[in-house]
Amino acid sequence: MSEPDGLVPFEVKRTFWTYFTPESIVRGRHAHHATEQVLIAVAGRIIVTMELPDGAISTFVLESPHVGVYIPPNAWHTMQYSHTAVQLVFASTPYQESDYIRDYSMFKQVWQSK
């Protein structure tokens, strides 16, 4: 599946939803070796924090279903949701546990050694 007019900058291989996440929970807390993602808040508000390998940190507030944020490979990211948030994710790869970097210190080690 590919998106018309370059709305998503990669061929979509997986789509999934996140919803009913308590506001006190921070999700994500990982990076991907290869997967690219676009996150969209189709309802509610999602605060996305992304750290790139060079240490640059960006925060995005998603509150509109026509706005998304691109998460490149090798970017540590977290999401915090409003009570009513529904997140739609487009991903460039099928799910593979081996693509995940779930330990922050490992994320820092992997990218500092390159």
Tab-separated table of N, CA and C in Angstrom:
chain	number	residue	atom	x	y	z
A	1	MET	N	0.852	-1.172	0.000
A	1	MET	CA	0.000	0.000	0.000
A	1	MET	C	0.892	1.227	0.000
A	2	SER	N	0.626	2.147	-0.848
A	2	SER	CA	1.382	3.392	-0.826
A	2	SER	C	0.405	4.554	-0.858
A	3	GLU	N	0.800	5.645	-0.248
A	3	GLU	CA	-0.073	6.804	-0.127
A	3	GLU	C	0.098	7.717	-1.339
A	4	PRO	N	-1.000	8.278	-1.856
A	4	PRO	CA	-0.904	9.188	-2.993
A	4	PRO	C	-0.276	10.521	-2.593
A	5	ASP	N	0.343	11.179	-3.549
A	5	ASP	CA	0.871	12.530	-3.373
A	5	ASP	C	1.919	12.648	-2.276
A	6	GLY	N	2.571	11.554	-1.912
A	6	GLY	CA	3.642	11.624	-0.928
A	6	GLY	C	3.198	12.008	0.464
A	7	LEU	N	1.958	11.737	0.832
A	7	LEU	CA	1.483	12.078	2.174
A	7	LEU	C	2.252	11.322	3.253
A	8	VAL	N	2.668	10.120	2.942
A	8	VAL	CA	3.518	9.317	3.824
A	8	VAL	C	4.784	9.028	3.024
A	9	PRO	N	5.969	9.333	3.580
A	9	PRO	CA	7.206	9.270	2.787
A	9	PRO	C	7.812	7.879	2.608
A	10	PHE	N	6.988	6.843	2.699
A	10	PHE	CA	7.464	5.476	2.514
A	10	PHE	C	6.271	4.596	2.159
A	11	GLU	N	6.538	3.396	1.684
A	11	GLU	CA	5.469	2.437	1.432
A	11	GLU	C	5.003	1.871	2.768
A	12	VAL	N	3.712	1.937	3.035
A	12	VAL	CA	3.157	1.474	4.310
A	12	VAL	C	3.057	-0.048	4.291
A	13	LYS	N	3.725	-0.679	5.271
A	13	LYS	CA	3.704	-2.139	5.388
A	13	LYS	C	2.898	-2.605	6.597
A	14	ARG	N	2.610	-1.662	7.525
A	14	ARG	CA	1.849	-2.013	8.728
A	14	ARG	C	1.115	-0.776	9.214
A	15	THR	N	-0.107	-0.995	9.691
A	15	THR	CA	-0.923	0.066	10.273
A	15	THR	C	-1.459	-0.459	11.596
A	16	PHE	N	-1.417	0.382	12.640
A	16	PHE	CA	-2.014	-0.038	13.909
A	16	PHE	C	-2.527	1.171	14.676
A	17	TRP	N	-3.372	0.904	15.663
A	17	TRP	CA	-4.035	1.921	16.485
A	17	TRP	C	-3.605	1.765	17.931
A	18	THR	N	-3.575	2.872	18.652
A	18	THR	CA	-3.392	2.863	20.101
A	18	THR	C	-4.518	3.700	20.689
A	19	TYR	N	-5.202	3.166	21.694
A	19	TYR	CA	-6.311	3.895	22.300
A	19	TYR	C	-6.546	3.376	23.714
A	20	PHE	N	-7.364	4.083	24.492
A	20	PHE	CA	-7.649	3.777	25.895
A	20	PHE	C	-6.371	3.713	26.731
A	21	THR	N	-5.413	4.579	26.435
A	21	THR	CA	-4.181	4.641	27.215
A	21	THR	C	-4.366	5.646	28.342
A	22	PRO	N	-4.159	5.238	29.587
A	22	PRO	CA	-4.302	6.196	30.698
A	22	PRO	C	-3.331	7.370	30.546
A	23	GLU	N	-3.783	8.565	30.945
A	23	GLU	CA	-2.959	9.764	30.802
A	23	GLU	C	-1.654	9.672	31.579
A	24	SER	N	-1.609	8.887	32.625
A	24	SER	CA	-0.404	8.785	33.458
A	24	SER	C	0.666	7.877	32.843
A	25	ILE	N	0.348	7.200	31.772
A	25	ILE	CA	1.274	6.251	31.139
A	25	ILE	C	2.025	6.921	29.991
A	26	VAL	N	3.341	6.751	29.967
A	26	VAL	CA	4.154	7.192	28.833
A	26	VAL	C	4.480	5.947	28.026
A	27	ARG	N	4.088	5.947	26.758
A	27	ARG	CA	4.322	4.794	25.888
A	27	ARG	C	5.484	5.079	24.950
A	28	GLY	N	5.801	4.084	24.170
A	28	GLY	CA	6.935	4.194	23.270
A	28	GLY	C	8.167	3.729	24.009
A	29	ARG	N	9.020	4.694	24.360
A	29	ARG	CA	10.273	4.404	25.065
A	29	ARG	C	11.108	3.384	24.304
A	30	HIS	N	11.259	3.657	23.007
A	30	HIS	CA	12.078	2.786	22.178
A	30	HIS	C	12.488	3.522	20.902
A	31	ALA	N	13.380	2.889	20.165
A	31	ALA	CA	13.788	3.342	18.834
A	31	ALA	C	13.712	2.129	17.919
A	32	HIS	N	13.837	2.362	16.637
A	32	HIS	CA	13.849	1.271	15.653
A	32	HIS	C	15.136	1.349	14.848
A	33	HIS	N	15.686	0.198	14.537
A	33	HIS	CA	16.862	0.159	13.666
A	33	HIS	C	16.504	0.595	12.246
A	34	ALA	N	15.364	0.119	11.728
A	34	ALA	CA	15.029	0.358	10.321
A	34	ALA	C	13.661	0.987	10.090
A	35	THR	N	12.720	0.790	10.973
A	35	THR	CA	11.336	1.216	10.733
A	35	THR	C	11.175	2.729	10.764
A	36	GLU	N	10.461	3.240	9.778
A	36	GLU	CA	10.000	4.632	9.746
A	36	GLU	C	8.521	4.605	10.126
A	37	GLN	N	8.050	5.664	10.792
A	37	GLN	CA	6.646	5.726	11.177
A	37	GLN	C	6.097	7.137	10.979
A	38	VAL	N	4.794	7.213	10.772
A	38	VAL	CA	4.062	8.465	10.850
A	38	VAL	C	2.977	8.253	11.898
A	39	LEU	N	2.950	9.135	12.912
A	39	LEU	CA	1.964	9.064	13.985
A	39	LEU	C	0.925	10.160	13.768
A	40	ILE	N	-0.345	9.815	13.966
A	40	ILE	CA	-1.445	10.759	13.792
A	40	ILE	C	-2.401	10.616	14.968
A	41	ALA	N	-2.838	11.735	15.540
A	41	ALA	CA	-3.881	11.727	16.562
A	41	ALA	C	-5.212	11.896	15.849
A	42	VAL	N	-5.934	10.816	15.660
A	42	VAL	CA	-7.234	10.926	14.990
A	42	VAL	C	-8.299	11.426	15.951
A	43	ALA	N	-8.004	11.376	17.260
A	43	ALA	CA	-8.870	11.960	18.294
A	43	ALA	C	-7.988	12.310	19.484
A	44	GLY	N	-8.393	13.291	20.246
A	44	GLY	CA	-7.654	13.664	21.448
A	44	GLY	C	-6.327	14.337	21.148
A	45	ARG	N	-5.422	14.252	22.129
A	45	ARG	CA	-4.110	14.911	22.027
A	45	ARG	C	-3.019	13.902	22.367
A	46	ILE	N	-1.939	13.960	21.601
A	46	ILE	CA	-0.771	13.113	21.855
A	46	ILE	C	0.455	14.015	21.881
A	47	ILE	N	1.246	13.895	22.921
A	47	ILE	CA	2.513	14.623	23.007
A	47	ILE	C	3.612	13.626	22.673
A	48	VAL	N	4.317	13.906	21.589
A	48	VAL	CA	5.381	13.028	21.100
A	48	VAL	C	6.721	13.713	21.352
A	49	THR	N	7.622	13.015	22.012
A	49	THR	CA	8.980	13.504	22.208
A	49	THR	C	9.916	12.571	21.461
A	50	MET	N	10.812	13.167	20.674
A	50	MET	CA	11.718	12.390	19.839
A	50	MET	C	13.148	12.865	20.069
A	51	GLU	N	14.061	11.907	20.258
A	51	GLU	CA	15.483	12.214	20.379
A	51	GLU	C	16.226	11.534	19.249
A	52	LEU	N	16.993	12.307	18.514
A	52	LEU	CA	17.785	11.781	17.407
A	52	LEU	C	19.154	11.339	17.921
A	53	PRO	N	19.876	10.534	17.160
A	53	PRO	CA	21.178	10.051	17.613
A	53	PRO	C	22.168	11.162	17.964
A	54	ASP	N	22.041	12.345	17.355
A	54	ASP	CA	22.961	13.445	17.666
A	54	ASP	C	22.590	14.176	18.953
A	55	GLY	N	21.524	13.707	19.637
A	55	GLY	CA	21.099	14.314	20.897
A	55	GLY	C	20.020	15.372	20.754
A	56	ALA	N	19.673	15.755	19.533
A	56	ALA	CA	18.615	16.755	19.327
A	56	ALA	C	17.278	16.184	19.794
A	57	ILE	N	16.564	16.962	20.613
A	57	ILE	CA	15.269	16.537	21.144
A	57	ILE	C	14.197	17.489	20.634
A	58	SER	N	13.095	16.917	20.130
A	58	SER	CA	11.955	17.692	19.636
A	58	SER	C	10.688	17.178	20.294
A	59	THR	N	9.766	18.090	20.558
A	59	THR	CA	8.460	17.718	21.105
A	59	THR	C	7.382	18.217	20.157
A	60	PHE	N	6.412	17.357	19.902
A	60	PHE	CA	5.314	17.667	18.992
A	60	PHE	C	4.002	17.424	19.725
A	61	VAL	N	3.039	18.303	19.544
A	61	VAL	CA	1.703	18.121	20.105
A	61	VAL	C	0.766	17.858	18.934
A	62	LEU	N	0.235	16.652	18.890
A	62	LEU	CA	-0.700	16.263	17.834
A	62	LEU	C	-2.110	16.390	18.378
A	63	GLU	N	-2.936	17.233	17.729
A	63	GLU	CA	-4.308	17.455	18.175
A	63	GLU	C	-5.299	17.492	17.017
A	64	SER	N	-4.831	17.210	15.828
A	64	SER	CA	-5.684	17.309	14.657
A	64	SER	C	-5.448	16.099	13.754
A	65	PRO	N	-6.512	15.468	13.264
A	65	PRO	CA	-6.331	14.267	12.453
A	65	PRO	C	-5.714	14.500	11.082
A	66	HIS	N	-5.508	15.754	10.680
A	66	HIS	CA	-4.873	15.993	9.386
A	66	HIS	C	-3.393	16.371	9.528
A	67	VAL	N	-2.847	16.207	10.743
A	67	VAL	CA	-1.433	16.501	10.999
A	67	VAL	C	-0.785	15.266	11.624
A	68	GLY	N	0.392	14.910	11.122
A	68	GLY	CA	1.127	13.778	11.690
A	68	GLY	C	2.563	14.165	11.942
A	69	VAL	N	3.287	13.274	12.596
A	69	VAL	CA	4.713	13.483	12.817
A	69	VAL	C	5.459	12.258	12.274
A	70	TYR	N	6.536	12.534	11.562
A	70	TYR	CA	7.381	11.490	10.985
A	70	TYR	C	8.437	11.102	12.009
A	71	ILE	N	8.539	9.807	12.288
A	71	ILE	CA	9.570	9.272	13.181
A	71	ILE	C	10.539	8.465	12.320
A	72	PRO	N	11.767	8.970	12.124
A	72	PRO	CA	12.728	8.240	11.295
A	72	PRO	C	13.322	7.060	12.056
A	73	PRO	N	14.017	6.169	11.358
A	73	PRO	CA	14.749	5.127	12.070
A	73	PRO	C	15.755	5.780	13.024
A	74	ASN	N	16.122	5.050	14.050
A	74	ASN	CA	17.160	5.486	14.995
A	74	ASN	C	16.746	6.676	15.838
A	75	ALA	N	15.455	6.908	16.013
A	75	ALA	CA	14.965	8.015	16.836
A	75	ALA	C	14.256	7.435	18.060
A	76	TRP	N	14.762	7.757	19.245
A	76	TRP	CA	14.098	7.352	20.489
A	76	TRP	C	12.828	8.187	20.607
A	77	HIS	N	11.705	7.560	20.888
A	77	HIS	CA	10.473	8.334	20.961
A	77	HIS	C	9.554	7.834	22.075
A	78	THR	N	8.828	8.809	22.639
A	78	THR	CA	7.828	8.525	23.658
A	78	THR	C	6.545	9.255	23.289
A	79	MET	N	5.432	8.736	23.774
A	79	MET	CA	4.141	9.348	23.532
A	79	MET	C	3.364	9.375	24.840
A	80	GLN	N	2.697	10.497	25.085
A	80	GLN	CA	1.775	10.606	26.215
A	80	GLN	C	0.438	11.067	25.665
A	81	TYR	N	-0.636	10.419	26.101
A	81	TYR	CA	-1.948	10.572	25.487
A	81	TYR	C	-2.941	11.247	26.423
A	82	SER	N	-3.837	12.051	25.864
A	82	SER	CA	-4.996	12.497	26.622
A	82	SER	C	-5.926	11.292	26.776
A	83	HIS	N	-6.863	11.403	27.697
A	83	HIS	CA	-7.777	10.289	27.980
A	83	HIS	C	-8.523	9.821	26.730
A	84	THR	N	-8.867	10.741	25.852
A	84	THR	CA	-9.670	10.412	24.668
A	84	THR	C	-8.834	10.153	23.413
A	85	ALA	N	-7.521	10.096	23.553
A	85	ALA	CA	-6.656	9.997	22.369
A	85	ALA	C	-6.793	8.652	21.659
A	86	VAL	N	-6.804	8.748	20.348
A	86	VAL	CA	-6.720	7.582	19.473
A	86	VAL	C	-5.582	7.876	18.504
A	87	GLN	N	-4.588	7.015	18.493
A	87	GLN	CA	-3.413	7.206	17.633
A	87	GLN	C	-3.445	6.202	16.481
A	88	LEU	N	-3.213	6.695	15.284
A	88	LEU	CA	-3.058	5.862	14.103
A	88	LEU	C	-1.589	5.916	13.713
A	89	VAL	N	-1.002	4.750	13.445
A	89	VAL	CA	0.411	4.678	13.075
A	89	VAL	C	0.546	3.970	11.735
A	90	PHE	N	1.284	4.601	10.828
A	90	PHE	CA	1.696	3.973	9.577
A	90	PHE	C	3.168	3.628	9.725
A	91	ALA	N	3.540	2.383	9.425
A	91	ALA	CA	4.923	1.934	9.585
A	91	ALA	C	5.451	1.373	8.267
A	92	SER	N	6.755	1.518	8.078
A	92	SER	CA	7.391	1.112	6.822
A	92	SER	C	7.754	-0.365	6.770
A	93	THR	N	7.664	-1.058	7.900
A	93	THR	CA	8.031	-2.475	7.951
A	93	THR	C	6.980	-3.260	8.724
A	94	PRO	N	6.861	-4.553	8.456
A	94	PRO	CA	6.025	-5.394	9.313
A	94	PRO	C	6.661	-5.463	10.708
A	95	TYR	N	5.881	-5.850	11.704
A	95	TYR	CA	6.400	-5.961	13.064
A	95	TYR	C	7.521	-7.004	13.125
A	96	GLN	N	8.641	-6.609	13.709
A	96	GLN	CA	9.748	-7.527	14.001
A	96	GLN	C	10.373	-7.071	15.306
A	97	GLU	N	10.308	-7.900	16.314
A	97	GLU	CA	10.866	-7.535	17.617
A	97	GLU	C	12.335	-7.152	17.506
A	98	SER	N	13.080	-7.786	16.610
A	98	SER	CA	14.516	-7.505	16.477
A	98	SER	C	14.806	-6.088	15.972
A	99	ASP	N	13.802	-5.390	15.438
A	99	ASP	CA	13.979	-4.018	14.964
A	99	ASP	C	13.934	-3.005	16.103
A	100	TYR	N	13.475	-3.416	17.275
A	100	TYR	CA	13.296	-2.503	18.404
A	100	TYR	C	14.560	-2.383	19.239
A	101	ILE	N	14.848	-1.163	19.670
A	101	ILE	CA	15.850	-0.901	20.698
A	101	ILE	C	15.042	-0.396	21.886
A	102	ARG	N	14.885	-1.229	22.903
A	102	ARG	CA	13.990	-0.902	24.015
A	102	ARG	C	14.723	-0.361	25.239
A	103	ASP	N	16.023	-0.435	25.249
A	103	ASP	CA	16.810	0.038	26.389
A	103	ASP	C	17.500	1.344	25.994
A	104	TYR	N	17.215	2.425	26.737
A	104	TYR	CA	17.738	3.743	26.386
A	104	TYR	C	19.264	3.765	26.382
A	105	SER	N	19.894	3.121	27.359
A	105	SER	CA	21.357	3.117	27.386
A	105	SER	C	21.919	2.370	26.178
A	106	MET	N	21.225	1.348	25.708
A	106	MET	CA	21.651	0.639	24.496
A	106	MET	C	21.491	1.550	23.277
A	107	PHE	N	20.395	2.309	23.212
A	107	PHE	CA	20.191	3.287	22.134
A	107	PHE	C	21.377	4.240	22.079
A	108	LYS	N	21.778	4.788	23.231
A	108	LYS	CA	22.902	5.723	23.272
A	108	LYS	C	24.201	5.033	22.854
A	109	GLN	N	24.408	3.808	23.291
A	109	GLN	CA	25.640	3.079	22.951
A	109	GLN	C	25.698	2.779	21.460
A	110	VAL	N	24.597	2.326	20.894
A	110	VAL	CA	24.572	1.966	19.480
A	110	VAL	C	24.966	3.155	18.619
A	111	TRP	N	24.401	4.333	18.906
A	111	TRP	CA	24.606	5.466	18.031
A	111	TRP	C	25.852	6.271	18.376
A	112	GLN	N	26.369	6.148	19.593
A	112	GLN	CA	27.625	6.827	19.927
A	112	GLN	C	28.809	6.084	19.329
A	113	SER	N	28.647	4.788	19.082
A	113	SER	CA	29.755	4.008	18.544
A	113	SER	C	29.875	4.115	17.030
A	114	LYS	N	28.926	4.792	16.380
A	114	LYS	CA	28.978	4.901	14.913
A	114	LYS	C	29.655	6.170	14.477
